[in-house]
Short mmCIF file of C-alpha atoms and ligand atoms in Angstrom, two decimals:
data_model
loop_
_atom_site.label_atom_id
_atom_site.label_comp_id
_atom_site.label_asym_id
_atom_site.label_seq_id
_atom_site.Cartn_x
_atom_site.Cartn_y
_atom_site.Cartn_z
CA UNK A 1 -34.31 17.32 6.63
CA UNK A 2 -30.88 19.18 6.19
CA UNK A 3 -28.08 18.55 8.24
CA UNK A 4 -30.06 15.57 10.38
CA UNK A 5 -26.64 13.46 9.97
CA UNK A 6 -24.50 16.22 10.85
CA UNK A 7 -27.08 16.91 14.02
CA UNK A 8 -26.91 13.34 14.89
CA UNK A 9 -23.47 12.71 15.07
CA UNK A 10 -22.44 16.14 16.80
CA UNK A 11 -24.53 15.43 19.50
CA UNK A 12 -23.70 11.39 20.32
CA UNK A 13 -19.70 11.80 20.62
CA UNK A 14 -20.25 11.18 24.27
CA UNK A 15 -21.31 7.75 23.31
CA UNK A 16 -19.13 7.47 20.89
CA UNK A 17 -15.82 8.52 22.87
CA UNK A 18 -17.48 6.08 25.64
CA UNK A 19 -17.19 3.17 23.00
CA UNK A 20 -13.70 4.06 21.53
CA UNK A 21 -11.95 4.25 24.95
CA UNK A 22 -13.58 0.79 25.85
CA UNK A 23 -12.46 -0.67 22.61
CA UNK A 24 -8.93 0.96 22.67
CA UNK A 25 -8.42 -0.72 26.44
CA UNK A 26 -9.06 -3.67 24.61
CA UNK A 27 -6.82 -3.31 21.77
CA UNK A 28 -3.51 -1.74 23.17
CA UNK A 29 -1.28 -4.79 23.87
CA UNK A 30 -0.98 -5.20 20.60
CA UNK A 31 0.41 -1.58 20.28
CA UNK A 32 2.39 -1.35 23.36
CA UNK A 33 4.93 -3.50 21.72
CA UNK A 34 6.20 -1.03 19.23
CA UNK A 35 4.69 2.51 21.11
CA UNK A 36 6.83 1.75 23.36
CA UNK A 37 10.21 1.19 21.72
CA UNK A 38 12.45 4.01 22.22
CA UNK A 39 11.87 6.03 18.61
CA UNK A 40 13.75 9.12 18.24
CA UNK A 41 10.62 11.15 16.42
CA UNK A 42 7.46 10.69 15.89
CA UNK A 43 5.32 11.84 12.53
CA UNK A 44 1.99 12.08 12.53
CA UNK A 45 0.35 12.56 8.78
CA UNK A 46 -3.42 12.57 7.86
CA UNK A 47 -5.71 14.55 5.15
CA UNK A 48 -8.03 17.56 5.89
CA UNK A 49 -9.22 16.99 8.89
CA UNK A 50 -6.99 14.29 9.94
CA UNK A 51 -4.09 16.47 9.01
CA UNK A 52 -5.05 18.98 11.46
CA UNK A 53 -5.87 15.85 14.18
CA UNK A 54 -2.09 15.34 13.60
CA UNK A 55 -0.88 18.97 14.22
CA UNK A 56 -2.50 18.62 17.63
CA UNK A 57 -1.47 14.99 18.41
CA UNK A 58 2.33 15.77 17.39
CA UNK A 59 2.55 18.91 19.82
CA UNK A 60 0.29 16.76 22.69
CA UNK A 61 3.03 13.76 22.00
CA UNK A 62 6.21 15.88 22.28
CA UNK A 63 4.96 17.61 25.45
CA UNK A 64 3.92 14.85 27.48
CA UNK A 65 6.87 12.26 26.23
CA UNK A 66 9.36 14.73 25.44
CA UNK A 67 10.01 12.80 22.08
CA UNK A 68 10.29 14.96 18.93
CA UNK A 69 7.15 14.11 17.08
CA UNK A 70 5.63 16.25 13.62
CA UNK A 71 2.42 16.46 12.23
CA UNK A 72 2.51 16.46 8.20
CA UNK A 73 -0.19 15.55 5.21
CA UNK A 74 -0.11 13.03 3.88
CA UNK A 75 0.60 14.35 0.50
CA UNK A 76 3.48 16.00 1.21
CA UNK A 77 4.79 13.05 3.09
CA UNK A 78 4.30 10.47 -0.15
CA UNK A 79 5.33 13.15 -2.35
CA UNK A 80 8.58 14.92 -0.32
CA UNK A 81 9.82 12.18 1.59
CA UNK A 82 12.99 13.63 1.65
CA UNK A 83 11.64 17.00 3.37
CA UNK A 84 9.98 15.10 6.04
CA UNK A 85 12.41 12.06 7.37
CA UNK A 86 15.95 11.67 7.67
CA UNK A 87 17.97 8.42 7.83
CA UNK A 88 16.72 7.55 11.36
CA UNK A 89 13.51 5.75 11.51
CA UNK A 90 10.49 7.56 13.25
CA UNK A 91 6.84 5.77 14.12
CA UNK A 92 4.85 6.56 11.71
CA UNK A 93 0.91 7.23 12.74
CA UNK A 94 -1.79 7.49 10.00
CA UNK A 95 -5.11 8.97 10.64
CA UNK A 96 -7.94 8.51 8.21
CA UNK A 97 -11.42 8.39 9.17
CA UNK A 98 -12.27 6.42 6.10
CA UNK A 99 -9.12 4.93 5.76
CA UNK A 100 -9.05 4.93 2.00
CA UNK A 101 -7.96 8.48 1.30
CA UNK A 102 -5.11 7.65 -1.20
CA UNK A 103 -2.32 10.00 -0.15
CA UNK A 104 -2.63 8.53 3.16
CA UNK A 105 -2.43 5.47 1.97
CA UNK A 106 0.73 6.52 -0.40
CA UNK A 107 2.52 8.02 2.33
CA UNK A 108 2.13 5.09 4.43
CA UNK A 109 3.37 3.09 1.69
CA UNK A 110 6.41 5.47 0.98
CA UNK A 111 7.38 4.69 4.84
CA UNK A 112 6.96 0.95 4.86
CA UNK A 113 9.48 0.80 1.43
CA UNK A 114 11.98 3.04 2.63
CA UNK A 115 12.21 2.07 6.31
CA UNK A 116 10.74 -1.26 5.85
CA UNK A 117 8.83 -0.76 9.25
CA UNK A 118 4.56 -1.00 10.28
CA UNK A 119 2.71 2.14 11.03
CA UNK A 120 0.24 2.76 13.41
CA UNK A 121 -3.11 3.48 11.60
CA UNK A 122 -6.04 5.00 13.62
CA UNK A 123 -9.41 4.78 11.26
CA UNK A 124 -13.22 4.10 12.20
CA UNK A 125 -13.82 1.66 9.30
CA UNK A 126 -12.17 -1.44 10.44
CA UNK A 127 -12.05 -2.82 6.86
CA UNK A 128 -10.90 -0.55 5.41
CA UNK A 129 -7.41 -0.79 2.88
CA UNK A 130 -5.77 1.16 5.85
CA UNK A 131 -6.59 -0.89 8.44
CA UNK A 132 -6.73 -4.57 7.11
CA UNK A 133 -2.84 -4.38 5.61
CA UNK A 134 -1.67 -2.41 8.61
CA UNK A 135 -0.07 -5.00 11.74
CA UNK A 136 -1.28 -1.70 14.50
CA UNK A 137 -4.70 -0.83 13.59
CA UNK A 138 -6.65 1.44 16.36
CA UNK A 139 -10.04 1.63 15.46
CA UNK A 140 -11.95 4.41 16.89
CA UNK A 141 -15.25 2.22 17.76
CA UNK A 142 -18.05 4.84 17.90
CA UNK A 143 -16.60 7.21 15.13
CA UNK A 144 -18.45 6.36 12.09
CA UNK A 145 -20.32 8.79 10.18
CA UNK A 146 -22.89 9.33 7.38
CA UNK A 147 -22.05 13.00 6.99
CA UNK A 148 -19.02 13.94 4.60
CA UNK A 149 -17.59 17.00 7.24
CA UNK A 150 -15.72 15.53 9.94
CA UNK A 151 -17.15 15.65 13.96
CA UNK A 152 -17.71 12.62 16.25
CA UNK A 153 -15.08 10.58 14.06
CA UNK A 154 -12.53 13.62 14.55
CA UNK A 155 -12.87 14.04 18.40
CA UNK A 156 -12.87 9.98 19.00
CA UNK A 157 -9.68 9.66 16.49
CA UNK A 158 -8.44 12.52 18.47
CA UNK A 159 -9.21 10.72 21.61
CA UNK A 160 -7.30 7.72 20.38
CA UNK A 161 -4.30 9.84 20.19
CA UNK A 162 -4.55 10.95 23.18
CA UNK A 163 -5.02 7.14 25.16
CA UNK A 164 -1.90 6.62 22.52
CA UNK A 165 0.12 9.32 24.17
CA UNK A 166 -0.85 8.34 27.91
CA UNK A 167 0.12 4.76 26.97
CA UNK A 168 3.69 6.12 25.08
CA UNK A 169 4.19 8.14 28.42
CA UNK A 170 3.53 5.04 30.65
CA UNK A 171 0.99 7.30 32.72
CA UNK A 172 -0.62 6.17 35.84
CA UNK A 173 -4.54 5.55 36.09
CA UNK A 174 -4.76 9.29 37.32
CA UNK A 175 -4.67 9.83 33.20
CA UNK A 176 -7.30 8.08 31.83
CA UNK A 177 -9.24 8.65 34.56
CA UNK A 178 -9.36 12.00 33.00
CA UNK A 179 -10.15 10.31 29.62
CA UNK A 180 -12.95 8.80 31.39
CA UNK A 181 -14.56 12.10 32.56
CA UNK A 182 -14.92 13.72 28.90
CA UNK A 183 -17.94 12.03 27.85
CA UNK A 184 -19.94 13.42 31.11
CA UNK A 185 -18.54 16.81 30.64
CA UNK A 186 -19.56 17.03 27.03
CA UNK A 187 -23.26 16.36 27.99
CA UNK A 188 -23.30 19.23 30.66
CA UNK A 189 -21.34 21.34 27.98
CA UNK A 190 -23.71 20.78 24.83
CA UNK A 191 -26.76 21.10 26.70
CA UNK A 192 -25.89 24.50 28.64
CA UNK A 193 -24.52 26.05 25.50
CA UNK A 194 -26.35 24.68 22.63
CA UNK A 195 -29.39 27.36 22.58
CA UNK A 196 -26.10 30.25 22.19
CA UNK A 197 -24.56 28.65 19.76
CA UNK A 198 -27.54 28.59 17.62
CA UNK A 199 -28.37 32.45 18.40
CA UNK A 200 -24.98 33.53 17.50
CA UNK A 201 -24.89 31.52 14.41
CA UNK A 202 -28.10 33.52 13.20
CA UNK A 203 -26.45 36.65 13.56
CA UNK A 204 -25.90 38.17 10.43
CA UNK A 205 -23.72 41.02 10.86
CA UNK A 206 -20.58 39.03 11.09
CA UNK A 207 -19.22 37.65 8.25
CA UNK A 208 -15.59 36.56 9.18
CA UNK A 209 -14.95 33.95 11.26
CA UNK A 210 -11.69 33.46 12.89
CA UNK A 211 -10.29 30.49 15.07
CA UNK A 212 -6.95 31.27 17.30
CA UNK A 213 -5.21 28.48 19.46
CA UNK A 214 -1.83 27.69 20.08
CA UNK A 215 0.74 24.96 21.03
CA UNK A 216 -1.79 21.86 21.76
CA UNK A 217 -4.81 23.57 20.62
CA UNK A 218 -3.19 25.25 17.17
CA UNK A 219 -4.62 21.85 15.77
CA UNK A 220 -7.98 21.79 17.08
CA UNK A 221 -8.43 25.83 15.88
CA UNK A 222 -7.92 24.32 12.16
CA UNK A 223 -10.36 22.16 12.59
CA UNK A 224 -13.03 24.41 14.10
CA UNK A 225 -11.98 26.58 10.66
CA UNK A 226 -12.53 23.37 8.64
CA UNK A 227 -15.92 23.11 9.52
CA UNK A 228 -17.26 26.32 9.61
CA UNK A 229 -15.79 26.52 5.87
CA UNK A 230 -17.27 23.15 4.76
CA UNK A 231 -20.90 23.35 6.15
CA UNK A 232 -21.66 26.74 6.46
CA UNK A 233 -19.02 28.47 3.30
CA UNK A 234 -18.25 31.10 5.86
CA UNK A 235 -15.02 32.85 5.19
CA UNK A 236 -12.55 31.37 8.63
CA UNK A 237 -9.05 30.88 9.39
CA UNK A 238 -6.89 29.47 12.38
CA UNK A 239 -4.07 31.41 13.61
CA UNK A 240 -1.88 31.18 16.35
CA UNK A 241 -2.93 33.43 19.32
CA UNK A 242 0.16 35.90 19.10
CA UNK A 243 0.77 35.55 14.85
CA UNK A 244 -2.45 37.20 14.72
CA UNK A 245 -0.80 40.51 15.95
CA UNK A 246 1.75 40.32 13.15
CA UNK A 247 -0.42 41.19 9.96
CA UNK A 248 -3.90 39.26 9.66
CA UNK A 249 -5.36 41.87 12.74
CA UNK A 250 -5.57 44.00 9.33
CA UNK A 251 -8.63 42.48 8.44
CA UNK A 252 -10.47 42.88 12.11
CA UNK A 253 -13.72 44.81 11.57
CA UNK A 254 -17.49 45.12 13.14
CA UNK A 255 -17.95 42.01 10.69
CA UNK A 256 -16.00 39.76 12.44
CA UNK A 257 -16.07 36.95 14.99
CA UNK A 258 -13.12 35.80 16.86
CA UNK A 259 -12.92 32.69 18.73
CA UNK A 260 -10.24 31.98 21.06
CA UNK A 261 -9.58 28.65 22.44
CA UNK A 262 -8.22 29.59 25.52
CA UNK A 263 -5.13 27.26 26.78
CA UNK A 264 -4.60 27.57 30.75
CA UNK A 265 -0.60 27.96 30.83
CA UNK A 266 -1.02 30.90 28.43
CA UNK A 267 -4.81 32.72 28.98
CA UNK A 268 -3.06 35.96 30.29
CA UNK A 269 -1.39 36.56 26.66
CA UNK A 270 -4.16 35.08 24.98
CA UNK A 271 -7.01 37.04 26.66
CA UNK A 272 -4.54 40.22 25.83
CA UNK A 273 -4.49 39.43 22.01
CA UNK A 274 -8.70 39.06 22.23
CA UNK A 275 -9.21 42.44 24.23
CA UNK A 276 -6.78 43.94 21.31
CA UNK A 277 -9.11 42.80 18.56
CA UNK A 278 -12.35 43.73 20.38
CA UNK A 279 -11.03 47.61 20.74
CA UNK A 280 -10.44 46.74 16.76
CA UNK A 281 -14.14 46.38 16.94
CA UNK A 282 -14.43 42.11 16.56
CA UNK A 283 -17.25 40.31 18.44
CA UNK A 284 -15.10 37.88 21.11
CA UNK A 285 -15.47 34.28 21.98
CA UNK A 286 -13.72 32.29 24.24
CA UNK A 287 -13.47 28.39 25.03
CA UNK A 288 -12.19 28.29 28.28
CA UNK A 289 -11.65 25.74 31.07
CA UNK A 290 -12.74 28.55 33.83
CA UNK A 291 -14.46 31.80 33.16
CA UNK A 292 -12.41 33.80 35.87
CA UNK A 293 -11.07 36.51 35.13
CA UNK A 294 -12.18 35.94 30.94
CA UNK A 295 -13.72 39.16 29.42
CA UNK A 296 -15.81 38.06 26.41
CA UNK A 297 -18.98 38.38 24.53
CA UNK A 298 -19.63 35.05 24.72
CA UNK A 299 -17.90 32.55 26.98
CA UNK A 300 -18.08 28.78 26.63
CA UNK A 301 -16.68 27.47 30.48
CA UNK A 302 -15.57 24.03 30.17
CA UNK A 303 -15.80 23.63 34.05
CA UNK A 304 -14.24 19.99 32.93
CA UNK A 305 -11.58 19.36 36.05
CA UNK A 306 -9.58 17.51 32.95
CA UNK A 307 -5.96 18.60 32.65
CA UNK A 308 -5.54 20.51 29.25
CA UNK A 309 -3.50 18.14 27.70
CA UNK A 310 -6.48 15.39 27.87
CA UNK A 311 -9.07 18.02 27.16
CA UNK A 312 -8.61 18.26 23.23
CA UNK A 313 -11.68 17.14 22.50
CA UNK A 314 -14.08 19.07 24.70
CA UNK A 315 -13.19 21.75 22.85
CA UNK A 316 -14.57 21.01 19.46
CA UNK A 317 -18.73 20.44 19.93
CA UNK A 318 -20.27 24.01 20.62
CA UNK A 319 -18.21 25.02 17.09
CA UNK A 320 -18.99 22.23 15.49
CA UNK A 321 -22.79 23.18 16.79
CA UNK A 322 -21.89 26.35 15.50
CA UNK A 323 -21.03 25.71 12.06
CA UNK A 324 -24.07 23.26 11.99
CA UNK A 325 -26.65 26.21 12.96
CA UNK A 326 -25.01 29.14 10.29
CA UNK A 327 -25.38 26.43 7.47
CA UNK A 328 -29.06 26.12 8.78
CA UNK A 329 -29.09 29.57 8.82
CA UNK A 330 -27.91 30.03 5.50
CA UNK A 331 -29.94 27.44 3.71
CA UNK A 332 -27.03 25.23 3.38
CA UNK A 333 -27.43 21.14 4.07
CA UNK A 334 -24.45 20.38 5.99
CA UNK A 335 -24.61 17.17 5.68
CA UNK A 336 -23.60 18.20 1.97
CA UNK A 337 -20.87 20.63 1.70
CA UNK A 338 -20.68 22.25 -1.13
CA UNK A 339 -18.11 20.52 -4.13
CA UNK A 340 -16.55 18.04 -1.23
CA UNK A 341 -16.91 13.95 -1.26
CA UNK A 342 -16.25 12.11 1.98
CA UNK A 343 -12.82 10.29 0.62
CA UNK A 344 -10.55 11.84 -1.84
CA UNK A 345 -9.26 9.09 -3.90
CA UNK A 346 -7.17 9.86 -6.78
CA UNK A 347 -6.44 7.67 -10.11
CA UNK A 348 -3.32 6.86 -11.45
C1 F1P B 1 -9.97 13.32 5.00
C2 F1P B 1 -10.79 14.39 4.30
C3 F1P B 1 -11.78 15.11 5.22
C4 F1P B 1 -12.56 16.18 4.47
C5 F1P B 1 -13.15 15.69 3.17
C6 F1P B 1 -12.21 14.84 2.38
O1 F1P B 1 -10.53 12.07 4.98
O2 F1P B 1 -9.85 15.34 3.82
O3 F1P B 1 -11.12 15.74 6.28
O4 F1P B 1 -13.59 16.66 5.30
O5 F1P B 1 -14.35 15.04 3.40
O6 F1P B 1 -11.50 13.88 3.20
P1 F1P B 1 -9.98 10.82 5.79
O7 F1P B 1 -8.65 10.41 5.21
O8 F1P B 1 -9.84 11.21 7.22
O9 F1P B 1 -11.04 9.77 5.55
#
């Protein structure tokens, strides 16, 4: 059956961010020690996927501990050292679901020669290369997948980050408290909006898919582009809410779909850039934590109580759902995406 991997692991991240958080709780006194060291930047760096899981970490980290902190790939990390770290040291934190991707690995190598220092690697294999030779491993229990596109092992690594940033912060209980409350909200969320998902996937008339989000959730609209590309070969970018004025609004047409992932500080701009591009003639969606005052064709209320900057994952299943149901649609497997391999691993 096509996509019955993909399927599977979309709709058990509940469980699965359920069984990280326990297993982080258990973990983090060995990563206190050195998250907790006064660091004057932090990098993030990952591959695909994990890249964009470090966009949205970095900008998370830097609001809630007011430390610098960057989110880079990997390859341009082991490749341009010099463009990405200057003579004071930074924490370095890989992210690789398989933890075998080699310009991951190079990059964290490439750190640990020039600064002579032990990243923090987040990974749900916990034998994997990545994990076994690093001192701070964070495995994100739950997160394993058979499918080669990233879902439950993206929003449980992404959920790591997040317990990582509440720990850097030295947040009270009030914090993961809200951690706690994601894997309830994401049952009530998949099961009231699974059936619209799956109807706006079969509509044919648009063709173009684009994902806007900014600060925090600039990150997560990659990755909701990422998928949609990879399972279903629909043509999707990610923009930030207010670039998408300054050029790419060109392209709006009847054709196209544009989903907005609605950040609470900033929904009166945002909501102003999506009524623009429906007068352009788009189709609008927006992911939103309330549906007051929102003016959409479709609206996906989070309804989650869960301050935004512990929400990051909540907003990822109904596109993942949607991605799944267009490749369906199109008589695509996604469980098989079209020319990609679950690890990229080069030779010498
Ligand atoms: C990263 C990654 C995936 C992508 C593809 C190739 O892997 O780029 O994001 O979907 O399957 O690998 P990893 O380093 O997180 O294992």
């Amino acid at each position: 059956m096509f996509g019955k991997h993909t399927y599977e692991e979309i709709m058990s991240q509940g469980e699965a961010w359920q069984q990280s958080l326990l297993h982080a709780e258990r973990e983090i006194d060995m990563i206190k020690e050195i998250i907790t060291k006064p660091w004057p930047e932090v990098v993030f760096t990952g591959c695909g996927s994990t890249y964009y899981l470090s966009l949205t970490a970095a900008s998370r980290w830097q609001e809630i501990t007011g430390i610098y902190a960057r989110g880079v790939p990997g390859s341009e990390a082991w490749l341009y050292p010099k463009s990405i770290y200057i003579d004071s040291a930074p924490l370095l934190i890989a992210i690789s679901r398989s933890g075998t991707t080699t310009e991951t690995l190079r990059a964290i190598q490439v750190y640990k020669e020039h600064y002579k220092l032990d990243p923090i690697v987040i990974s749900c294999y916990p034998e994997s290369d990545m994990m076994v030779q690093s001192r701070y491993p964070l495995l994100a229990a739950g997160g394993q997948e058979r499918s080669v596109a990233q879902t439950r092992s993206f929003s449980s690594m992404l959920l790591m980050t997040h317990y990582l940033t509440w720990v850097a912060a030295k947040q009270d209980n009030e914090q993961t408290n809200q951690l706690i409350k994601l894997p309830e909200t994401f049952e009530k969320l998949i099961s009231k909006y699974e059936g619209q998902m799956k109807d706006l996937a079969q509509n044919h008339s648009l063709q173009k898919y684009v994902f806007l989000g900014s600060g925090i959730n600039y990150g997560i609209a990659c990755e909701a582009m990422l998928k949609m590309k990879e399972m279903s070969l629909t043509v999707s970018e990610p923009f930030h809410f207010m670039e998408y004025r300054h050029g790419p609004k060109s392209m709006v047409a009847e054709d196209t779909l544009i989903i907005g992932l609605i950040h609470d500080a900033t929904r009166h701009e945002e909501m102003k850039v999506l009524s623009e591009m429906k007068d352009y003639g788009a189709t609008i969606m927006a992911v939103t934590e309330s549906a007051d005052g929102i003016t959409a064709d479709y609206i996906v209320e989070m309804d989650s109580g869960i301050d935004v900057m512990y929400r990051g994952p909540l907003y990822l299943p109904t596109l993942q759902l949607l991605a799944y149901y267009r490749a369906i649609e199109k008589g695509l497997d996604p469980d098989n995406p079209t020319n990609l391999t679950t690890v990229v691993e080069l030779n010498d």
